[in-house]
PDB file of C-alpha atoms in Angstrom:
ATOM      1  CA  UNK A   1     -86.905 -12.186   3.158  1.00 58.00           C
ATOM      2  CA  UNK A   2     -85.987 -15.908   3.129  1.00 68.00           C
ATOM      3  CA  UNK A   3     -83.133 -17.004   1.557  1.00 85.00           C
ATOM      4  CA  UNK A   4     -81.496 -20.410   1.471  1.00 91.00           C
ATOM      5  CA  UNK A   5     -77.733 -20.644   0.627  1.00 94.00           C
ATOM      6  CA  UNK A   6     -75.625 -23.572  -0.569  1.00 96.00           C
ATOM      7  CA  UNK A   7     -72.183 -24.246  -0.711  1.00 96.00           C
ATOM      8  CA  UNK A   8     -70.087 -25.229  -2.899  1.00 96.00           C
ATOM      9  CA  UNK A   9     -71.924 -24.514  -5.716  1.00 94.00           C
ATOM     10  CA  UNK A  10     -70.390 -27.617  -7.229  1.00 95.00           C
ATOM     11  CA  UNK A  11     -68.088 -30.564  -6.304  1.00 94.00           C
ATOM     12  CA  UNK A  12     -65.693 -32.881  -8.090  1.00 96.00           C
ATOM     13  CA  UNK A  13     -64.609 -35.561  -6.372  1.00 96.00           C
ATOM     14  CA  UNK A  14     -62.925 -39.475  -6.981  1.00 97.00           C
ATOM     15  CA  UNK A  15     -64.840 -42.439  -6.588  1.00 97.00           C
ATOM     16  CA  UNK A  16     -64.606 -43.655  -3.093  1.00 97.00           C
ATOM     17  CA  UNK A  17     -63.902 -40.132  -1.307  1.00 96.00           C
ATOM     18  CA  UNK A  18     -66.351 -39.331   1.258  1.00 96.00           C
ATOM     19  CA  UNK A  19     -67.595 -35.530   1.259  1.00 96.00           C
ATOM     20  CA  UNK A  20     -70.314 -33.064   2.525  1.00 95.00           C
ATOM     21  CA  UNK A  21     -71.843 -29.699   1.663  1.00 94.00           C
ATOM     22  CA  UNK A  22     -73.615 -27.304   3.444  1.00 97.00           C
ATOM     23  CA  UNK A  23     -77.100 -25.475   3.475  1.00 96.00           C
ATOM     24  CA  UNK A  24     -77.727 -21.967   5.089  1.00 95.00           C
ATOM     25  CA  UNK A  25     -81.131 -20.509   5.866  1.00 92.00           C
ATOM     26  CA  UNK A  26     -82.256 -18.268   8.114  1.00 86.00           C
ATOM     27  CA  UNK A  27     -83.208 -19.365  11.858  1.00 78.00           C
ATOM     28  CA  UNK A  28     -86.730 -17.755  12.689  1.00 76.00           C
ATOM     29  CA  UNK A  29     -90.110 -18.986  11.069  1.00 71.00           C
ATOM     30  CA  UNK A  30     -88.656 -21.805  10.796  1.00 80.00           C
ATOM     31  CA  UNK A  31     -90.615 -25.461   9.957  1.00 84.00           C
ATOM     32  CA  UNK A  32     -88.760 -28.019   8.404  1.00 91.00           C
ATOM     33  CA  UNK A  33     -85.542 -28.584   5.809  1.00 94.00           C
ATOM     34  CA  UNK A  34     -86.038 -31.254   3.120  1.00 95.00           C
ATOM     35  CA  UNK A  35     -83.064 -32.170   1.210  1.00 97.00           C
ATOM     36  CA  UNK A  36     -83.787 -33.178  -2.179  1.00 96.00           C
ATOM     37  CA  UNK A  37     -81.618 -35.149  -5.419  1.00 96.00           C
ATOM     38  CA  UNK A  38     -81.961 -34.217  -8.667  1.00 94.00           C
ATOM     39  CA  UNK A  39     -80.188 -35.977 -11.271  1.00 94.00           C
ATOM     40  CA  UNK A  40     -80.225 -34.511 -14.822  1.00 88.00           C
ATOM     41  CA  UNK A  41     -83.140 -34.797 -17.099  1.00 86.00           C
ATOM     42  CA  UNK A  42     -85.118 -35.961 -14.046  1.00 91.00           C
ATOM     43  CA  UNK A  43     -87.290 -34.866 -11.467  1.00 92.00           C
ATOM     44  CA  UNK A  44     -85.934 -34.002  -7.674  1.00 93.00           C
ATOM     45  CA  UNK A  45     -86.459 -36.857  -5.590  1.00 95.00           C
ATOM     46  CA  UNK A  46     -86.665 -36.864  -1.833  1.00 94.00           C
ATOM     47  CA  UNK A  47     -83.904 -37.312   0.684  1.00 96.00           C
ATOM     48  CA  UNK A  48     -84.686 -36.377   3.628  1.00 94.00           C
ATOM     49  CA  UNK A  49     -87.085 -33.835   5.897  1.00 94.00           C
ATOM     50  CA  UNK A  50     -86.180 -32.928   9.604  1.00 94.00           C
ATOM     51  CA  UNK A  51     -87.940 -30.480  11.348  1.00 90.00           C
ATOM     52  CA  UNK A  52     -85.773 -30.825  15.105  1.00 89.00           C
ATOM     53  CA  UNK A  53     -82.910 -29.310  16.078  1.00 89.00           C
ATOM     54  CA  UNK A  54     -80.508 -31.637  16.248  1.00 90.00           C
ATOM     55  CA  UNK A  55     -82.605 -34.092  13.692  1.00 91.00           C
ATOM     56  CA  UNK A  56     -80.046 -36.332  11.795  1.00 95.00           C
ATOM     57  CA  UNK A  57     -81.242 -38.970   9.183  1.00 95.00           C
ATOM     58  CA  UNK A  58     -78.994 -41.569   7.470  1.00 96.00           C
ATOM     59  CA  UNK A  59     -80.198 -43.305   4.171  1.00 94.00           C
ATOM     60  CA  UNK A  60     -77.696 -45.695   3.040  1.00 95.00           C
ATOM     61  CA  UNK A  61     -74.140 -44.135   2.622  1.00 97.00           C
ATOM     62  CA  UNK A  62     -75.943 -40.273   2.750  1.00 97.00           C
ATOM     63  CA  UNK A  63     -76.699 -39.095   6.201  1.00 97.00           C
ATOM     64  CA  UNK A  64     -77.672 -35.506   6.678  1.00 97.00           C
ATOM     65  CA  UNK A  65     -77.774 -33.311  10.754  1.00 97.00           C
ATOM     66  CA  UNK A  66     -79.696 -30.193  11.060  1.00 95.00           C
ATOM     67  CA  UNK A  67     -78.985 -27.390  13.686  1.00 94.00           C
ATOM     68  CA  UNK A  68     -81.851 -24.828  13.573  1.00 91.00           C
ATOM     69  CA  UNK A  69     -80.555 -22.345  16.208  1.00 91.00           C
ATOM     70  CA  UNK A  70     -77.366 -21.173  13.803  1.00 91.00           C
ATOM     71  CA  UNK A  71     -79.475 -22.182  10.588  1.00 91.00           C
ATOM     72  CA  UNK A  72     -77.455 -24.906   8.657  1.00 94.00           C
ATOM     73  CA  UNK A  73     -77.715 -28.234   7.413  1.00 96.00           C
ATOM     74  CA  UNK A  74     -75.276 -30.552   6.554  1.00 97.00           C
ATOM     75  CA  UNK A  75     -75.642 -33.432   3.665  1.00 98.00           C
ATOM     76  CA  UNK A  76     -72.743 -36.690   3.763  1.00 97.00           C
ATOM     77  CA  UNK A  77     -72.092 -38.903   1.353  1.00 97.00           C
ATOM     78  CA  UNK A  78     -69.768 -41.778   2.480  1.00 97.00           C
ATOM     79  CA  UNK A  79     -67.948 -43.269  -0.275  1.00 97.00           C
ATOM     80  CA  UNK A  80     -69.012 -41.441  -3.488  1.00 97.00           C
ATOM     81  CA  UNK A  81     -70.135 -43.755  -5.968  1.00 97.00           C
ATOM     82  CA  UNK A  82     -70.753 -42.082  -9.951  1.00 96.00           C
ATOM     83  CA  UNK A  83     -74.185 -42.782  -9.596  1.00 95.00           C
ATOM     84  CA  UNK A  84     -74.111 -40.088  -6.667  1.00 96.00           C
ATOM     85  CA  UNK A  85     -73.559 -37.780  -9.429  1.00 97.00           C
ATOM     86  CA  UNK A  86     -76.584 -35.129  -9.125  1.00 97.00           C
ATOM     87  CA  UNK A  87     -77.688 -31.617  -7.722  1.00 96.00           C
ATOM     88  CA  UNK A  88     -78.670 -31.641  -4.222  1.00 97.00           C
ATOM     89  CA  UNK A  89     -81.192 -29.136  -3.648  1.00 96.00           C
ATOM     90  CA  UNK A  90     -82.174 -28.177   0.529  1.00 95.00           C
ATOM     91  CA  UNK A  91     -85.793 -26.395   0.821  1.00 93.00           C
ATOM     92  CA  UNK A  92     -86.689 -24.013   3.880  1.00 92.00           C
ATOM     93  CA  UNK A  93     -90.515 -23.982   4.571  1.00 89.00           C
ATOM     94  CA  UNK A  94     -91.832 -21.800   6.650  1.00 84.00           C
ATOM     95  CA  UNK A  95     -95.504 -21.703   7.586  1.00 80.00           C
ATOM     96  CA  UNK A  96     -96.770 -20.005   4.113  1.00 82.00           C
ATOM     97  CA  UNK A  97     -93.231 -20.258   2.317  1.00 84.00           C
ATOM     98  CA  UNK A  98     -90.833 -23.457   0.184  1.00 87.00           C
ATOM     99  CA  UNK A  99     -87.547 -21.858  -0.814  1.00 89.00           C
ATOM    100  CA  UNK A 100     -84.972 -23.954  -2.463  1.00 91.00           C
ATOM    101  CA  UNK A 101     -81.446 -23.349  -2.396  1.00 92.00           C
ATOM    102  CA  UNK A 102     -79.496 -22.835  -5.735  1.00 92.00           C
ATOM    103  CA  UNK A 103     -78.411 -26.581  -5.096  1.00 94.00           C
ATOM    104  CA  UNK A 104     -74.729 -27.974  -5.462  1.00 96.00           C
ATOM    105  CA  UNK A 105     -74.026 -29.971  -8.330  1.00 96.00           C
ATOM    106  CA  UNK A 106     -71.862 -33.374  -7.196  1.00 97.00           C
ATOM    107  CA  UNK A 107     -69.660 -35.009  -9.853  1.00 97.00           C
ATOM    108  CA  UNK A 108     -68.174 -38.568  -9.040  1.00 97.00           C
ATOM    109  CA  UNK A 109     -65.610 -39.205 -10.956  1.00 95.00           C
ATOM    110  CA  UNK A 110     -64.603 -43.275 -11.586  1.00 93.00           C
TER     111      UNK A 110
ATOM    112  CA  UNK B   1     -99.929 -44.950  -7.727  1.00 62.00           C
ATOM    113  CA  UNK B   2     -98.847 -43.124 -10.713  1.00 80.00           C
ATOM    114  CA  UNK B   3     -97.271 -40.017  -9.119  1.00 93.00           C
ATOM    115  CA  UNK B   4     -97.764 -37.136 -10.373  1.00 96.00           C
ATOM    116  CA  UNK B   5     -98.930 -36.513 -14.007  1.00 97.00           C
ATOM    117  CA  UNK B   6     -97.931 -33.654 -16.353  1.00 97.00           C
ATOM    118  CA  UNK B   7     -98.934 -33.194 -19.700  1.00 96.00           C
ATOM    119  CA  UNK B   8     -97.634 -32.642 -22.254  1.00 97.00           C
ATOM    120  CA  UNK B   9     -93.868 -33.675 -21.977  1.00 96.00           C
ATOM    121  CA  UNK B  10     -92.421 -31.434 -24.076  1.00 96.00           C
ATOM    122  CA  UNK B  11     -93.859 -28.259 -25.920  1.00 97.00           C
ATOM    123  CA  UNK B  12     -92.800 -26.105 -28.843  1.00 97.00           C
ATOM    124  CA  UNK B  13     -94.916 -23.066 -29.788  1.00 96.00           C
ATOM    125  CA  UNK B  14     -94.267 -19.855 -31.477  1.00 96.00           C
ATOM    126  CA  UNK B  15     -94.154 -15.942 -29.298  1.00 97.00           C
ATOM    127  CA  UNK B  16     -97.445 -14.643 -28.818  1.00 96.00           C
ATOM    128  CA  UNK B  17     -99.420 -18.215 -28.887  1.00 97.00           C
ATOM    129  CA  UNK B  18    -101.288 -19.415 -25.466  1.00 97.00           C
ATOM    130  CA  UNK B  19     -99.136 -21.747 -23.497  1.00 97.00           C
ATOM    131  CA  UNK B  20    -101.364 -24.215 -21.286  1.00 98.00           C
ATOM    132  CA  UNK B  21     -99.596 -26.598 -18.544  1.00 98.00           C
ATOM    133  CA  UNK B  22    -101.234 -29.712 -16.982  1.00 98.00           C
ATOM    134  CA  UNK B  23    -101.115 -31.670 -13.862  1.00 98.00           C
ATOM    135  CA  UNK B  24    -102.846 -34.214 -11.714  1.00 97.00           C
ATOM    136  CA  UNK B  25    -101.436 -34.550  -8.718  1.00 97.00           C
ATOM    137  CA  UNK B  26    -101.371 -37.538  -6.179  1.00 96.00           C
ATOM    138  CA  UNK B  27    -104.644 -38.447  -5.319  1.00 95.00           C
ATOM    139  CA  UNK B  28    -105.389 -37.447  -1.642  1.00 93.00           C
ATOM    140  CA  UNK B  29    -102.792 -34.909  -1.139  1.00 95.00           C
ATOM    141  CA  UNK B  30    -103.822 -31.476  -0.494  1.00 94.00           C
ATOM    142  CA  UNK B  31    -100.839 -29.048  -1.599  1.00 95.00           C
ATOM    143  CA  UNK B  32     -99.597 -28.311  -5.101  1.00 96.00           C
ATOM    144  CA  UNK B  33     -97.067 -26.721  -6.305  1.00 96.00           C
ATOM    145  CA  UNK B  34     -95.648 -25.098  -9.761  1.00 97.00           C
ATOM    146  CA  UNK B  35     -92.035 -24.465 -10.281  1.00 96.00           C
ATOM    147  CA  UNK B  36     -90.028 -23.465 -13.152  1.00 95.00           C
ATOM    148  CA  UNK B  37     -86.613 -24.535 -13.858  1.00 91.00           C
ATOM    149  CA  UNK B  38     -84.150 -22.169 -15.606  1.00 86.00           C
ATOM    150  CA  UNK B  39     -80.220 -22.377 -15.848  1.00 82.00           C
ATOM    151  CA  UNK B  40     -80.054 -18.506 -14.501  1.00 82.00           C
ATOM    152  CA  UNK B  41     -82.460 -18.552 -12.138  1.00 81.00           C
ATOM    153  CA  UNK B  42     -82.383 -22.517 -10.620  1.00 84.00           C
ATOM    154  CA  UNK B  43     -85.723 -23.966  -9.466  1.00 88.00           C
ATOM    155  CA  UNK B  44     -88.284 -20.936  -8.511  1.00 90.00           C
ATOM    156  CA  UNK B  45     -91.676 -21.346  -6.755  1.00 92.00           C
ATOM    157  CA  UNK B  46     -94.292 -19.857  -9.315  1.00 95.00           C
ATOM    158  CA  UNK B  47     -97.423 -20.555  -7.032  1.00 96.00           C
ATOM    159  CA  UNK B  48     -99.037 -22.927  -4.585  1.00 95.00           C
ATOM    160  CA  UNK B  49    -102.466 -24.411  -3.506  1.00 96.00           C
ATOM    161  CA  UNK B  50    -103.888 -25.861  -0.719  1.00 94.00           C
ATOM    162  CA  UNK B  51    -107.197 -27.685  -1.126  1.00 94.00           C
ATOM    163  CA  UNK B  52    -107.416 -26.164  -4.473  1.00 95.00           C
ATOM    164  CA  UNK B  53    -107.296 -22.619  -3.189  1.00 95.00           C
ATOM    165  CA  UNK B  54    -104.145 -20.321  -4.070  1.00 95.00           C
ATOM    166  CA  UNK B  55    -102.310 -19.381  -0.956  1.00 92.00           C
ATOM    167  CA  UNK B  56     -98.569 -17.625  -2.017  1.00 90.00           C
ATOM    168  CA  UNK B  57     -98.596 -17.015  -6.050  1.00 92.00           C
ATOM    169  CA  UNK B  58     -95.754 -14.163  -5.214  1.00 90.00           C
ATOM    170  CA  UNK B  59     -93.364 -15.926  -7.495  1.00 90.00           C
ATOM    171  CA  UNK B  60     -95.553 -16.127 -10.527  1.00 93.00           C
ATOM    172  CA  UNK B  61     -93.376 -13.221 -12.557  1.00 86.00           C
ATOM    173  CA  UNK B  62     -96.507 -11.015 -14.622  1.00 84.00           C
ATOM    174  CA  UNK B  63     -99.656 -10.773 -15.076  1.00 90.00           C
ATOM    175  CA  UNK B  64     -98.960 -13.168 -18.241  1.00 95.00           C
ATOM    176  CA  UNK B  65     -98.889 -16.389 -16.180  1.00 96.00           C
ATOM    177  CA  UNK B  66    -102.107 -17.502 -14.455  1.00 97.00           C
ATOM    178  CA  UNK B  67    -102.872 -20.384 -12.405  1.00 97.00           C
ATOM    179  CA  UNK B  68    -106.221 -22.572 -11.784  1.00 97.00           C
ATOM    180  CA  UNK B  69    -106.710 -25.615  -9.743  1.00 97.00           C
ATOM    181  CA  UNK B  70    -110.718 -26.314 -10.525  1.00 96.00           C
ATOM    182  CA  UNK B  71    -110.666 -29.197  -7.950  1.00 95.00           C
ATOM    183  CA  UNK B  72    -108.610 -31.857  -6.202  1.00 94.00           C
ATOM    184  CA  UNK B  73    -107.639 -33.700  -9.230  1.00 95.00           C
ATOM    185  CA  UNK B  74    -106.369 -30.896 -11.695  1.00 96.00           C
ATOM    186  CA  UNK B  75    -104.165 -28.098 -12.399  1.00 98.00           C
ATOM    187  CA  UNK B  76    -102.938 -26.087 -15.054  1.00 98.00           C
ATOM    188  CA  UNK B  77    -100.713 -23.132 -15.401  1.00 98.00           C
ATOM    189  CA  UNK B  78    -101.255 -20.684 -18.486  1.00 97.00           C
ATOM    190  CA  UNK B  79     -98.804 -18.359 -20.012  1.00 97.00           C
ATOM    191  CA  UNK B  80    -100.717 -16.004 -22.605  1.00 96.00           C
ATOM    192  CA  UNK B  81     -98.584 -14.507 -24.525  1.00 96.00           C
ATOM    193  CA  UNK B  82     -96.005 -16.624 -24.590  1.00 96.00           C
ATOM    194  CA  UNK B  83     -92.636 -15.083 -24.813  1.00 96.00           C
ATOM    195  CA  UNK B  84     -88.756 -16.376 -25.405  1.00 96.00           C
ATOM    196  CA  UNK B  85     -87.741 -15.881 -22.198  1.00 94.00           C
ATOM    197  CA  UNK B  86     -90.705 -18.175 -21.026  1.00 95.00           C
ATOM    198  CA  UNK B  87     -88.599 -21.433 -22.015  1.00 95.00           C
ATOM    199  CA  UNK B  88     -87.609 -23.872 -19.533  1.00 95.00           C
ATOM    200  CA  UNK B  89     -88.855 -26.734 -17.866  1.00 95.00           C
ATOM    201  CA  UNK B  90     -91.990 -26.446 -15.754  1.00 97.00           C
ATOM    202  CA  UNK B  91     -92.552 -28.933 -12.608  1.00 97.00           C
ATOM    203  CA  UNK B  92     -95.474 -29.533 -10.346  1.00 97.00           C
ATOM    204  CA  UNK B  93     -95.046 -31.103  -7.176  1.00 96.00           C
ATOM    205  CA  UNK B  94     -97.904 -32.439  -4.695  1.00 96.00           C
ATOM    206  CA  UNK B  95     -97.577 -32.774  -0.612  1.00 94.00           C
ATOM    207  CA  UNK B  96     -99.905 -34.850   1.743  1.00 92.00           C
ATOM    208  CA  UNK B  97    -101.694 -32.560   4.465  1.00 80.00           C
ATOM    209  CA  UNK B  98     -98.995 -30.303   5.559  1.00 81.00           C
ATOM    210  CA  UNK B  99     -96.742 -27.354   3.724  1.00 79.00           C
ATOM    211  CA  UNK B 100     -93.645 -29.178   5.295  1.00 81.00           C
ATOM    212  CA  UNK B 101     -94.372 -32.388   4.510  1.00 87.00           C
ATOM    213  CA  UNK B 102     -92.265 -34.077   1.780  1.00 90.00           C
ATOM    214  CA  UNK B 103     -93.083 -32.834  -2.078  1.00 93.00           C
ATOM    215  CA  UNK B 104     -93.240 -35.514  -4.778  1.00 95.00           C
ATOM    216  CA  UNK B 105     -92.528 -34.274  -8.102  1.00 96.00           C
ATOM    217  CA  UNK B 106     -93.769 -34.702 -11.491  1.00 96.00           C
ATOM    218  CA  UNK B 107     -91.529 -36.082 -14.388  1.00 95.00           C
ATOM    219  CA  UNK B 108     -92.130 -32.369 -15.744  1.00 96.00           C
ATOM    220  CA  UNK B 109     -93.039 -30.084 -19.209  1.00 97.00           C
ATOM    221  CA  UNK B 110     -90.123 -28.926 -21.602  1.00 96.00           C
ATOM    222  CA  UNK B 111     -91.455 -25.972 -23.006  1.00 97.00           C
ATOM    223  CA  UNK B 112     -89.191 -24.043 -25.876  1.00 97.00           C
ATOM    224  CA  UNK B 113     -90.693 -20.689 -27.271  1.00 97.00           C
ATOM    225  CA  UNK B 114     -89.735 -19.762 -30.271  1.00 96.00           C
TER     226      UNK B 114
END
């Protein structure tokens, strides 16, 4: 059974503090990891996808690195900003599966 | 292009009444997805296509829910009865030509079941 973990579930942190969370999913079957945002009373939007061991992608101040032999994923964001503010989902798919992860919930705080 | 399209944006309907979701995806991509979004229970994966067939519809959660996808262009997901517990918010997503490629998601449906 696949199952995608997050951690921390949710995050307070100052404006200006640089911080990172963490996806889990399991190693085998294995295809890519998408990280998405998802701010409240929107629609997830797109981060990232890597699909390499050792993949690492940088958008701006967010930068995320993948490591597909122990089955994480980290996601950075370098000096928080409020409008950071959102859920960050990850999504495992497999050949024939998308799980998303329960997400963590990011609060900048001004 | 416009994205994805849902319709309608919100719905309000009484237990027991037919429930019908819509969506267009992005024209030209060949996977589509339906999610539902609860507080307990997070985003879950109701059902997928690919080129309008049904491939994994293990998440839909009873026989209640049914899914069509009568060509590239169209989608809708049914609930019939409708029950309380069948509120939340209801998203489809579309991919290009692969399952891993990245999903695009529409502005989704509020539905509230009274």
């Amino acid at each position: 059974i696949l199952n995608v973990e997050q951690s921390p579930q949710s995050l307070h942190v100052q404006e200006g503090d640089s911080t990172n969370f963490t996806c889990s999913f399991p190693s085998s079957n294995f295809y890519a990891l998408h990280w998405y945002r998802w701010e409240t009373a929107k629609s997830p939007e797109a981060l990232f996808v890597m699909t390499l061991n050792g993949d690492e992608k940088k958008k701006g101040r967010i930068s995320a690195t993948l490591n597909t032999k122990e089955g994480y994923s980290y996601l950075y964001i370098k000096g928080s900003q409020p409008e950071d503010s959102a859920t960050y989902l990850c999504a495992l798919t497999s050949y024939d599966k998308v799980i998303f992860g329960p997400g963590t919930s990011l609060s900048v705080i001004p | 292009d416009a994205g994805v399209i849902q319709s309608p944006r919100h719905e309000v309907t009484e237990m027991g009444q037919e429930v019908t979701l819509r969506c267009k995806p992005i024209s030209g991509h060949d996977y589509l997805f339906w999610y539902r979004q609860t507080m307990m229970r997070g985003l879950e994966l109701l059902i997928y296509f690919n080129n309008n067939v049904p491939i994994d519809d293990s998440g839909m959660p009873e026989d209640r829910f049914s899914a069509k996808m009568p060509n590239a262009s169209f989608s809708t997901l049914k609930i019939q009865p409708s029950e309380p517990r069948d509120s939340a918010v209801y998203f489809c997503a579309s991919s290009p030509g692969q399952i891993q490629e990245t999903q695009y998601f529409g502005p989704g449906t509020r539905l509230l079941v009274l």
